[in-house]
PDB file of C-alpha atoms and ligand atoms in Angstrom:
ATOM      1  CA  UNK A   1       0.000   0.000   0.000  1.00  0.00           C
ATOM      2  CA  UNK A   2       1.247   3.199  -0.630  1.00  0.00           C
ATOM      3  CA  UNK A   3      -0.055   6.232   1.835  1.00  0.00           C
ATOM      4  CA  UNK A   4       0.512  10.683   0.360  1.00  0.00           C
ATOM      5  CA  UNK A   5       0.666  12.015   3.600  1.00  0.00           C
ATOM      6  CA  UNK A   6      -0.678  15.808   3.667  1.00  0.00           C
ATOM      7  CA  UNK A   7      -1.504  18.445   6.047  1.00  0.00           C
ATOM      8  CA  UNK A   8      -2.773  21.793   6.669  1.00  0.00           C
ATOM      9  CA  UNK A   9      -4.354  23.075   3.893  1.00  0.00           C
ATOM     10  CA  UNK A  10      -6.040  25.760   5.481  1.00  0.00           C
ATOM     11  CA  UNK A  11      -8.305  26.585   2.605  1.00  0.00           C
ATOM     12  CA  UNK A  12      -9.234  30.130   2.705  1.00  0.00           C
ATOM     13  CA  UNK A  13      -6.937  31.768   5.029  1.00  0.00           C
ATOM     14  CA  UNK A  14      -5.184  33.967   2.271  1.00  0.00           C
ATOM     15  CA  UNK A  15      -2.178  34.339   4.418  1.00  0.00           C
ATOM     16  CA  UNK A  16      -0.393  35.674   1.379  1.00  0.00           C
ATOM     17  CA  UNK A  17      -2.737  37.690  -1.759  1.00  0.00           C
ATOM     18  CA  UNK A  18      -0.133  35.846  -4.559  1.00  0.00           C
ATOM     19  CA  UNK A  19      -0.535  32.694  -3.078  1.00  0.00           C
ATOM     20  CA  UNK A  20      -3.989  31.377  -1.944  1.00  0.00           C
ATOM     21  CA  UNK A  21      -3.954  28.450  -0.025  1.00  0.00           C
ATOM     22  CA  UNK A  22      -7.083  27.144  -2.570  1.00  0.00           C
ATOM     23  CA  UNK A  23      -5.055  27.675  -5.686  1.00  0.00           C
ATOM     24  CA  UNK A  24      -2.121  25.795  -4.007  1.00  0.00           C
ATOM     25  CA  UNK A  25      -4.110  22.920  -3.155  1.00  0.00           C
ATOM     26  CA  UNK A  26      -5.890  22.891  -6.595  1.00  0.00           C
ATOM     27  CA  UNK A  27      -2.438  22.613  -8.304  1.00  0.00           C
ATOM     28  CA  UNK A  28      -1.786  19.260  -5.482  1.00  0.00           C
ATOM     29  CA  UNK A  29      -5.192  17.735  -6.363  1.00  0.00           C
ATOM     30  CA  UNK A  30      -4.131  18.480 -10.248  1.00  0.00           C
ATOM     31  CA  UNK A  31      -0.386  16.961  -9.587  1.00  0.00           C
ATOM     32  CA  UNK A  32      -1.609  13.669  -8.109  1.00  0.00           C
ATOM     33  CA  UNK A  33      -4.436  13.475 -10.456  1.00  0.00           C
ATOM     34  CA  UNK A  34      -1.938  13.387 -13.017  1.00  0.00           C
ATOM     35  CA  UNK A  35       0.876  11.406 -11.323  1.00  0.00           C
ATOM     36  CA  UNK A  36      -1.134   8.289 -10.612  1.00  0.00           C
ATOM     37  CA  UNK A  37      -4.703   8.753 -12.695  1.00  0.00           C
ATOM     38  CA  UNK A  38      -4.235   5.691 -14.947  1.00  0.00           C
ATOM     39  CA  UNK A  39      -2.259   3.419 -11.836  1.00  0.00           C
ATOM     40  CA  UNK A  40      -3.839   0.330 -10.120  1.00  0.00           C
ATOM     41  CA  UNK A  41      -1.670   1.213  -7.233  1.00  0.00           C
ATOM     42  CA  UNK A  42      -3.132   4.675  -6.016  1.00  0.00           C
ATOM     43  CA  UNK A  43      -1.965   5.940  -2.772  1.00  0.00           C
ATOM     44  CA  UNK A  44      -4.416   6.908  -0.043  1.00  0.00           C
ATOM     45  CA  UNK A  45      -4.338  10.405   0.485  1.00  0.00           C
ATOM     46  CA  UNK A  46      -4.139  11.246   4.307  1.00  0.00           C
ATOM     47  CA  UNK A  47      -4.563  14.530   5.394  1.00  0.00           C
ATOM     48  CA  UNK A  48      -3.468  15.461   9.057  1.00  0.00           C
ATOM     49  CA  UNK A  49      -6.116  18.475   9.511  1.00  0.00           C
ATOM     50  CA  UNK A  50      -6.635  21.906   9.470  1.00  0.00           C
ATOM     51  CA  UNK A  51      -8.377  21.536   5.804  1.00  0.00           C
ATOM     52  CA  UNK A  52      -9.584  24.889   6.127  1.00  0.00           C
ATOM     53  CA  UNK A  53      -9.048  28.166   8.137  1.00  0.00           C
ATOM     54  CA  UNK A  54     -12.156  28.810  10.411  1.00  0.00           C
ATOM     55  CA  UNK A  55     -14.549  25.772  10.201  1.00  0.00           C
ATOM     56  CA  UNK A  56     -17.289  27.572   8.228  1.00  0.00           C
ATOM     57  CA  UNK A  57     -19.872  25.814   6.583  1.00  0.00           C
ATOM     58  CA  UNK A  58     -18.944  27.629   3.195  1.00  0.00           C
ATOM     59  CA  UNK A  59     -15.231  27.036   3.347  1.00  0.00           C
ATOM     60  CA  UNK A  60     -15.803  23.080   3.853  1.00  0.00           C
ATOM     61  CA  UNK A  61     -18.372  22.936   0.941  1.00  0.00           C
ATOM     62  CA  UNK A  62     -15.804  24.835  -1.344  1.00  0.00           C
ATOM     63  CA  UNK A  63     -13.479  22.380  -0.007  1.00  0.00           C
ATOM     64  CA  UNK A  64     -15.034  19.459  -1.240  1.00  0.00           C
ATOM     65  CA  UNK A  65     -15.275  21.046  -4.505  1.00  0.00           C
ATOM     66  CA  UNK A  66     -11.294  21.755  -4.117  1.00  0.00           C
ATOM     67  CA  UNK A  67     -10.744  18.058  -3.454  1.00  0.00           C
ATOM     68  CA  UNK A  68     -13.466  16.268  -5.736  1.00  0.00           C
ATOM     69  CA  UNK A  69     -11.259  15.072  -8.206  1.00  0.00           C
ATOM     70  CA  UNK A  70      -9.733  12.531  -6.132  1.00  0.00           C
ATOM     71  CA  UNK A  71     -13.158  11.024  -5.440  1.00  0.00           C
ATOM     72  CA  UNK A  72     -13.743  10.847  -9.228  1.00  0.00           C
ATOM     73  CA  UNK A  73     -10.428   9.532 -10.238  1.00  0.00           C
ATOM     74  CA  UNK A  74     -10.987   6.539  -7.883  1.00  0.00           C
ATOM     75  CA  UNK A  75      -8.351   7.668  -4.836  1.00  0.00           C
ATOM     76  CA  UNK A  76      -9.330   6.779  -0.943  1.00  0.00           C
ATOM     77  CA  UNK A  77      -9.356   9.566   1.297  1.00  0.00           C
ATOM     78  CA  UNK A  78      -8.307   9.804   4.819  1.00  0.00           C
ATOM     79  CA  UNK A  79      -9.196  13.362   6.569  1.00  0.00           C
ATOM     80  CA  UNK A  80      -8.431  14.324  10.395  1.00  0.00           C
ATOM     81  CA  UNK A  81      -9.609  16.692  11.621  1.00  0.00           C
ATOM     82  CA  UNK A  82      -7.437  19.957  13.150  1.00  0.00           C
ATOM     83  CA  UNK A  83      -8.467  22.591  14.759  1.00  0.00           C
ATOM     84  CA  UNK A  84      -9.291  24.602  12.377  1.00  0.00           C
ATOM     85  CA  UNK A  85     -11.285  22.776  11.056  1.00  0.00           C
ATOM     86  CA  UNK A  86     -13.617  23.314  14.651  1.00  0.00           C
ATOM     87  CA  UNK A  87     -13.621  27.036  14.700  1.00  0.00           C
ATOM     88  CA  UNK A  88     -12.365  30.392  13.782  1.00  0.00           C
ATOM     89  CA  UNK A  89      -8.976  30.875  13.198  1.00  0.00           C
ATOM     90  CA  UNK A  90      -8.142  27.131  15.099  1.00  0.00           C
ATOM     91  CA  UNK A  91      -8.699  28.913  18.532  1.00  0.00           C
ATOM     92  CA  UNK A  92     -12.140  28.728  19.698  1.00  0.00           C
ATOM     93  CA  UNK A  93     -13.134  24.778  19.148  1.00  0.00           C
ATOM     94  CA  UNK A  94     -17.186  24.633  18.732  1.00  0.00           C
ATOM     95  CA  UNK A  95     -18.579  20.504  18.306  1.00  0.00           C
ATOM     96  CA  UNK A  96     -21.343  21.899  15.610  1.00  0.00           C
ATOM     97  CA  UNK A  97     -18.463  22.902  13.106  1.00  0.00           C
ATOM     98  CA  UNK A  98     -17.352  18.954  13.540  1.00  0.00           C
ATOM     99  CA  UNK A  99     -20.616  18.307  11.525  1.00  0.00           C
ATOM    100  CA  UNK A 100     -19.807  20.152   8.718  1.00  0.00           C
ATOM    101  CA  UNK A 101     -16.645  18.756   8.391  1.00  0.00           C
ATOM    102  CA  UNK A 102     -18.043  14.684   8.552  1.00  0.00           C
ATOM    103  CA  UNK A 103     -21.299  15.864   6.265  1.00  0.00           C
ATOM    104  CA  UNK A 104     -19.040  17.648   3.715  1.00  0.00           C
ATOM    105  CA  UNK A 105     -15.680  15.582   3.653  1.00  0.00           C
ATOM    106  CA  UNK A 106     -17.459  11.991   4.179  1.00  0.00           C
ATOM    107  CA  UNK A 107     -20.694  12.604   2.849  1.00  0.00           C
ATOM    108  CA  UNK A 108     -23.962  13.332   5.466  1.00  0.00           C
ATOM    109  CA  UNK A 109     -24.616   9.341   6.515  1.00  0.00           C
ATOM    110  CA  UNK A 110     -20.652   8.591   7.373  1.00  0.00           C
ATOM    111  CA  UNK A 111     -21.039   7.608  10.672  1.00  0.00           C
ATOM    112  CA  UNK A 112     -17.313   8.391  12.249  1.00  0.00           C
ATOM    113  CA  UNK A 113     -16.288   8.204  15.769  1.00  0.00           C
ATOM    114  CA  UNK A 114     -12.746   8.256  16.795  1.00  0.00           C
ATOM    115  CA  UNK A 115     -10.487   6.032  17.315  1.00  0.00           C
ATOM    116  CA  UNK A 116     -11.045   5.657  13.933  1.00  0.00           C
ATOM    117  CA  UNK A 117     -10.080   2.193  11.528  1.00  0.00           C
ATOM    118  CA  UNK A 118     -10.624   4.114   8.450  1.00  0.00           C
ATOM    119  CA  UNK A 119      -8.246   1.515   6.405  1.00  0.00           C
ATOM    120  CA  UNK A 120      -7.157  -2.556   7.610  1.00  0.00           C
ATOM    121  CA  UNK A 121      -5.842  -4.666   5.149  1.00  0.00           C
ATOM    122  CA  UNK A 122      -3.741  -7.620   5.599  1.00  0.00           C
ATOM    123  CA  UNK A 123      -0.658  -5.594   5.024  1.00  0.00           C
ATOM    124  CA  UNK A 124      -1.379  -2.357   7.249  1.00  0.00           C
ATOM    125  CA  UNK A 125      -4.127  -0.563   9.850  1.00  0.00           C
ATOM    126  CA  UNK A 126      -4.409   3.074   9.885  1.00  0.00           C
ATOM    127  CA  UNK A 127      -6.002   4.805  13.402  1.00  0.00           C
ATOM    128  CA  UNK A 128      -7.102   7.836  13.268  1.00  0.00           C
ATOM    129  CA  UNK A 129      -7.736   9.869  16.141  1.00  0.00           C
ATOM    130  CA  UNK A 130      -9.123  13.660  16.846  1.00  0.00           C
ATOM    131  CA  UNK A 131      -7.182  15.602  19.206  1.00  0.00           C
ATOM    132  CA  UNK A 132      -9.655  17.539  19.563  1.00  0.00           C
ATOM    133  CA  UNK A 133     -12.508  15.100  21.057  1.00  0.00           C
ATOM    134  CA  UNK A 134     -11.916  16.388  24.911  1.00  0.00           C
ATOM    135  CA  UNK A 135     -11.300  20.644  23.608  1.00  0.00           C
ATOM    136  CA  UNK A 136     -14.557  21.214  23.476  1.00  0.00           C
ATOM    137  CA  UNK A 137     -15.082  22.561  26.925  1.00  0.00           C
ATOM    138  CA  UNK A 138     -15.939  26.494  28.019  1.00  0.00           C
ATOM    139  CA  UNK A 139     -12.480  26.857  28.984  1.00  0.00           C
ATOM    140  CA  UNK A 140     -11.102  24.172  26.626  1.00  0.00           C
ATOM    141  CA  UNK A 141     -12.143  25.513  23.282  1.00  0.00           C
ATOM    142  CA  UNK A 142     -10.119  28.445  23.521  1.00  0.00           C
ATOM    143  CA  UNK A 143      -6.576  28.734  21.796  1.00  0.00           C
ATOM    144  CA  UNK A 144      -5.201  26.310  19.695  1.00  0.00           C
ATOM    145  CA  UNK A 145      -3.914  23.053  22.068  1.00  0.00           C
ATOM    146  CA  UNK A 146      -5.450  18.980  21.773  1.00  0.00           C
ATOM    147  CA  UNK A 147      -6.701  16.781  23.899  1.00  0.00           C
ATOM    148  CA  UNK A 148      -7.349  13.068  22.765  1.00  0.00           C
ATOM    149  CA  UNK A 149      -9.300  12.409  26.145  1.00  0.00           C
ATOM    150  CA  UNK A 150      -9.020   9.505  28.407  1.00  0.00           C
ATOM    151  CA  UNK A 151     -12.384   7.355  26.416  1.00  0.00           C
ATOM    152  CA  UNK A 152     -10.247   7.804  23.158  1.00  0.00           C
ATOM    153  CA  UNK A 153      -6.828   6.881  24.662  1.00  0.00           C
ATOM    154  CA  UNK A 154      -8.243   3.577  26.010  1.00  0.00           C
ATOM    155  CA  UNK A 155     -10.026   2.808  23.161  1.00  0.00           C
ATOM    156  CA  UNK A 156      -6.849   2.743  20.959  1.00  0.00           C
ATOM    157  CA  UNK A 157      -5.486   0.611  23.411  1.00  0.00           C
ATOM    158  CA  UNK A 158      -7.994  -1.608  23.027  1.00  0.00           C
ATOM    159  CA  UNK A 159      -7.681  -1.469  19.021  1.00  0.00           C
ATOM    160  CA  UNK A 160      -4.125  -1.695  18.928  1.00  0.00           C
ATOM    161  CA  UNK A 161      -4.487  -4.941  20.916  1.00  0.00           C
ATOM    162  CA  UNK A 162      -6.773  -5.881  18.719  1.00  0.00           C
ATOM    163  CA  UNK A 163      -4.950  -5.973  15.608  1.00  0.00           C
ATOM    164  CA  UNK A 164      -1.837  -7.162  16.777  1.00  0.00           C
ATOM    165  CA  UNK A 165      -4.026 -10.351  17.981  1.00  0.00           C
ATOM    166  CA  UNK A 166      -6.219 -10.793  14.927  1.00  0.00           C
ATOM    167  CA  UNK A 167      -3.539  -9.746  12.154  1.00  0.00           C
ATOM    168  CA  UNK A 168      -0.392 -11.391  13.493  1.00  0.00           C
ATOM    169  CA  UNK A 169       3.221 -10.273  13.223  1.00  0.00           C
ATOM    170  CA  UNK A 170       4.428  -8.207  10.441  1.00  0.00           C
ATOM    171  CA  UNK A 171       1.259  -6.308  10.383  1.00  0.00           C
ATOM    172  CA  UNK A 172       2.180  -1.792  10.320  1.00  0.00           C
ATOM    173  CA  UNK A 173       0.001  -0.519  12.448  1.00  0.00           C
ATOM    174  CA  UNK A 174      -0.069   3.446  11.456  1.00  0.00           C
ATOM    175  CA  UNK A 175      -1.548   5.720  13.614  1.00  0.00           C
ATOM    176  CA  UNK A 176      -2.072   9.482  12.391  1.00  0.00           C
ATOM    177  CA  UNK A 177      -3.333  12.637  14.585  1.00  0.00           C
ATOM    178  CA  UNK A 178      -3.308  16.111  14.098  1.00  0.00           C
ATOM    179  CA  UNK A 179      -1.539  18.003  17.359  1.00  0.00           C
ATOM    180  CA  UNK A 180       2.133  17.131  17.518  1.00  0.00           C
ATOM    181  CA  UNK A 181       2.383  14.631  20.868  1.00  0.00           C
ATOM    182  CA  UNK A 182       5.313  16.004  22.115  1.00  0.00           C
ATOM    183  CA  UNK A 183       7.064  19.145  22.562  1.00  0.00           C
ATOM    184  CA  UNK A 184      10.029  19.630  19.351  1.00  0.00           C
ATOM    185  CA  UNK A 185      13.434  19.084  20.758  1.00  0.00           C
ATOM    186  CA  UNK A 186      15.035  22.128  19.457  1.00  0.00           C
ATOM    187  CA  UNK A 187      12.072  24.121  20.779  1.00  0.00           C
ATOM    188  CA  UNK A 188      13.737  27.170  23.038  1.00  0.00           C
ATOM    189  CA  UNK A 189      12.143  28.207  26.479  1.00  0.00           C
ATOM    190  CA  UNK A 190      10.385  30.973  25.434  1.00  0.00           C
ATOM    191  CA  UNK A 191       8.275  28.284  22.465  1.00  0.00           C
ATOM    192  CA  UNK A 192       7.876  25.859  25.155  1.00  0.00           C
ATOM    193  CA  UNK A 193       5.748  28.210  27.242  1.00  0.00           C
ATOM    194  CA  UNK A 194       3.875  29.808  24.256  1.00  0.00           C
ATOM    195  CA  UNK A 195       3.237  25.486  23.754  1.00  0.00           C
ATOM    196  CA  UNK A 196       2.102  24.756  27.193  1.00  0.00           C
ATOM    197  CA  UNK A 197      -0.113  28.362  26.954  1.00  0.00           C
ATOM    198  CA  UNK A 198      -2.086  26.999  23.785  1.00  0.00           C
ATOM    199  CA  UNK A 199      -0.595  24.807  21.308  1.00  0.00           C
ATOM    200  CA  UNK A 200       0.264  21.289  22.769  1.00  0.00           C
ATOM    201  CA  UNK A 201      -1.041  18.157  22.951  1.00  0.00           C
ATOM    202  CA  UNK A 202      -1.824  17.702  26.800  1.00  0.00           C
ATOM    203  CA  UNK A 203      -2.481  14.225  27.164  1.00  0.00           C
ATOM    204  CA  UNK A 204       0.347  13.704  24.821  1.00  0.00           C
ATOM    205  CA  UNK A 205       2.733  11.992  27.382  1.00  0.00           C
ATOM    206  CA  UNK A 206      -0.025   9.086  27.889  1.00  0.00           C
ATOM    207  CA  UNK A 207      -0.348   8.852  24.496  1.00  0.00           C
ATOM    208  CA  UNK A 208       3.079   8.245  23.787  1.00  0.00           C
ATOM    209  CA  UNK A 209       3.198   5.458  26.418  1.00  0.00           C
ATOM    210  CA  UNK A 210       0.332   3.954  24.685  1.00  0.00           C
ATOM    211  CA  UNK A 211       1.689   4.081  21.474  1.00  0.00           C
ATOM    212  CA  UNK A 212       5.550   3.767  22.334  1.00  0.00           C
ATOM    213  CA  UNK A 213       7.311   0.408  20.776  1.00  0.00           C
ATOM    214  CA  UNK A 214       3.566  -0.542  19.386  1.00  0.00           C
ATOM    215  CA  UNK A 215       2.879   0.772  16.047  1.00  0.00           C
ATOM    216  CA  UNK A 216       4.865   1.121  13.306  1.00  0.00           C
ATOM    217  CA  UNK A 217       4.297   4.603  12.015  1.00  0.00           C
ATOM    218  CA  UNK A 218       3.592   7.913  13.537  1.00  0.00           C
ATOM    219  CA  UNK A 219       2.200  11.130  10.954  1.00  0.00           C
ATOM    220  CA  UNK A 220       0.642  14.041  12.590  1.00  0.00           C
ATOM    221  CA  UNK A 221       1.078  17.933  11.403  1.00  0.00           C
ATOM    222  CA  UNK A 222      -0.063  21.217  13.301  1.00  0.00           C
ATOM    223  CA  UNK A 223       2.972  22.859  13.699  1.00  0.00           C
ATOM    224  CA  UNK A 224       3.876  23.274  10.169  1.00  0.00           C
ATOM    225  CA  UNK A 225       7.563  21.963  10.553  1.00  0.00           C
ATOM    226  CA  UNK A 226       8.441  18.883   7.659  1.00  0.00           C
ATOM    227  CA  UNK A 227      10.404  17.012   9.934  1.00  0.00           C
ATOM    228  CA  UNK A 228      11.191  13.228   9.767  1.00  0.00           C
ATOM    229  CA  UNK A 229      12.241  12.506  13.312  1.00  0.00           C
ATOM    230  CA  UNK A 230      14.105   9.379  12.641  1.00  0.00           C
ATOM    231  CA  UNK A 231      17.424  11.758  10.984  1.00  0.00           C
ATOM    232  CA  UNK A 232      16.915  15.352  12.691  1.00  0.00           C
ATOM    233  CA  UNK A 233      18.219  15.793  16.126  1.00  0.00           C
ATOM    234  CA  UNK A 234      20.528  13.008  16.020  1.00  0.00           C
ATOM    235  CA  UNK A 235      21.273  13.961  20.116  1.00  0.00           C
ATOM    236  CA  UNK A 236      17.563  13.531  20.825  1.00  0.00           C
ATOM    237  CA  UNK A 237      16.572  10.601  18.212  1.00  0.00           C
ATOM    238  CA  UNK A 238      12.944  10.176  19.500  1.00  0.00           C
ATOM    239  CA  UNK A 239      12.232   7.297  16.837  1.00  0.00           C
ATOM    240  CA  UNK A 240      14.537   5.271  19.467  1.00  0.00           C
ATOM    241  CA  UNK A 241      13.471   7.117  22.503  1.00  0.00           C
ATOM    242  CA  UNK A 242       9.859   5.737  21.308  1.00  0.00           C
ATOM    243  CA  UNK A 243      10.730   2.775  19.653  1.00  0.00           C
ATOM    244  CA  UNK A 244       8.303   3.710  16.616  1.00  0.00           C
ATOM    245  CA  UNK A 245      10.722   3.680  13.193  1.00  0.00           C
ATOM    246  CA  UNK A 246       9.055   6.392  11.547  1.00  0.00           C
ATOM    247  CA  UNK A 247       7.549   9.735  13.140  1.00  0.00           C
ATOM    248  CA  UNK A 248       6.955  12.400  10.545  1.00  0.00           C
ATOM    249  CA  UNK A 249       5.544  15.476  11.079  1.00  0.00           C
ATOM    250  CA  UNK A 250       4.324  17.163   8.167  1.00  0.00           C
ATOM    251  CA  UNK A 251       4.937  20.883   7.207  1.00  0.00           C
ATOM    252  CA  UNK A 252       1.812  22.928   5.317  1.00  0.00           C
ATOM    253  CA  UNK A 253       1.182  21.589   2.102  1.00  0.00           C
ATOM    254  CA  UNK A 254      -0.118  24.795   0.681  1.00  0.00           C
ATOM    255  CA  UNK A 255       2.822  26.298   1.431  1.00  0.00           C
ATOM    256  CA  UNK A 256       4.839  26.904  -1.864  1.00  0.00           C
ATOM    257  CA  UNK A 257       7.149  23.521  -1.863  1.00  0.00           C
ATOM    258  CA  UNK A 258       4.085  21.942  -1.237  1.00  0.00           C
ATOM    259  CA  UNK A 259       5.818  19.130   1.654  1.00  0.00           C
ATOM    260  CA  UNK A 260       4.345  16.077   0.840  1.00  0.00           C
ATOM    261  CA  UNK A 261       5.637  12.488   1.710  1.00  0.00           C
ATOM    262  CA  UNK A 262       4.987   8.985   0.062  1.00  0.00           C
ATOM    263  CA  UNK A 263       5.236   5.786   1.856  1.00  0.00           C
ATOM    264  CA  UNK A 264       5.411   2.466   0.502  1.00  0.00           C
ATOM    265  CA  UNK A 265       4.230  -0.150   3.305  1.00  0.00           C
ATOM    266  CA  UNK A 266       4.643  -4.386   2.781  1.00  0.00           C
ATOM    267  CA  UNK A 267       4.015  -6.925   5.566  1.00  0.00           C
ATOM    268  CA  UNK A 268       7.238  -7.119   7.139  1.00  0.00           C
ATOM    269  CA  UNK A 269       9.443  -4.601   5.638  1.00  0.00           C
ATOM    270  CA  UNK A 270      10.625  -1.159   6.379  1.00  0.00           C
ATOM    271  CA  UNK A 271       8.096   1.569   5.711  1.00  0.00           C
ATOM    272  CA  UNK A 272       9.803   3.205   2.455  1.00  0.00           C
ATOM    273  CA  UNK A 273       9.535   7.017   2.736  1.00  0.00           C
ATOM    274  CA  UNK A 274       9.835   9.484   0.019  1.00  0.00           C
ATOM    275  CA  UNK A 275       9.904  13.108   0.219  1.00  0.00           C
ATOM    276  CA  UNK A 276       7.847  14.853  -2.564  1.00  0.00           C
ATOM    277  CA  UNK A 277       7.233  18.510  -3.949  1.00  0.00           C
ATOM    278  CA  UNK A 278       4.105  17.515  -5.962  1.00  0.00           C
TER     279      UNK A 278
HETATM  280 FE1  FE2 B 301      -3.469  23.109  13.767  1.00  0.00          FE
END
């Protein structure tokens, strides 16, 4: 199986009036489109949230017009949600902007609760998971830091379990989220407090216990840095500290290199990762 692994589009945020993030992300769509049309082989596109700016019910139906041709040229989808995608400007999380982005990026009868098994084949699982299932409180919703929740961190427990029982050894278990879950080691004091003030993951420690030396694969995006953590900070390599071979945080895809990565996944071999400017 082969997985695209974007993030961040944040459709409509016109950070910059030459380059819109829409007409960035129509020239991706376009680029895969082309790259793999006529292939038997397509890569699932996974997209690590924040598809648009403010979670408006306009933006996410312009949005699925952005993104339809990958639904008509056959390619499976895989969208997290970020959050932006629950409220304006990704700092004031509200649970009704959630059901615009199920209705208009799954279609209105997609039932989807997270954890998520949005893709199991004999070869690899993917879990998906919303870090921002427990930010939905008075206090909670405000700025722009995750919470997974304790119901969602035992449930992928439970899955993980699971498929390592039912699917036997070899199996990559891939588990994608949107917040980062754990502060970047080259961070300086003065980021790691604007983090803890509004921009972490805050159950991210348990998570990481969870998921440490248990999957194979680790994708998430948020804080717009392209970093594959298994060859920066050689001092601090957290794909050893975790015992997960590949964590890979992706950087804004509508950005102008467009930072996209392709991995190739077989039953018992290394995850193959390519970096691509599509
Ligand atoms: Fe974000």
């Amino acid at each position: 199986m082969k997985i695209l692994h974007l993030s961040d589009l944040h459709l409509f945020k016109q950070e910059t009036p030459d380059l819109t993030e829409e007409k960035e992300a129509g020239l991706i769509i376009g680029s895969i489109v082309k790259r793999w049309k006529s292939d038997h082989d397509k890569p699932v596109i996974l997209v690590t949230g924040d598809i648009v700016d403010d979670g408006q019910e306009k933006q996410f139906i312009k949005a699925k017009e952005i993104l339809e041709p990958l639904k008509a040229n056959g390619f499976e989808q895989v969208y997290i949600p970020g959050n932006h995608d629950y409220g304006p400007n990704g700092s004031h999380a509200c649970a009704k902007k959630f059901k615009f982005f199920k209705k208009y990026l799954y279609g209105p009868d997609y039932r989807i609760t997270y954890p998520d098994v949005p893709i199991s084949t004999d070869d690899v699982s993917i879990i998906a998971l919303n870090s921002m299932k427990s930010e939905l409180g008075f206090f909670d919703s405000l700025l722009a830091d995750g919470e997974l929740g304790n119901k969602q961190l035992d449930e992928l427990a439970e899955i993980i379990d699971d498929i390592r029982d039912s699917k036997g050894r070899g199996h990559i278990i891939l588990v994608a989220l949107h917040h980062h879950p754990f502060l970047y080691p080259d961070d300086d004091l003065f980021s790691k407090l604007g983090e803890w003030f509004g921009h972490y993951l805050k159950d991210g420690a348990d998570f990481m216990k969870i998921v440490s030396n248990r999957i194979d694969a680790l994708l998430f995006g948020h804080e717009h840095r392209h970093i594959d953590f298994s060859k920066e900070f050689p001092e601090f390599k957290l794909t050893d500290k975790y015992r997960i071979p590949v964590i890979l945080s992706n950087g804004k895809s509508t950005e102008k290199h467009h930072p996209a990565r392709l991995l190739t996944i077989e039953r018992n071999q290394p995850i193959k990762v390519e970096e691509l400017h599509l």
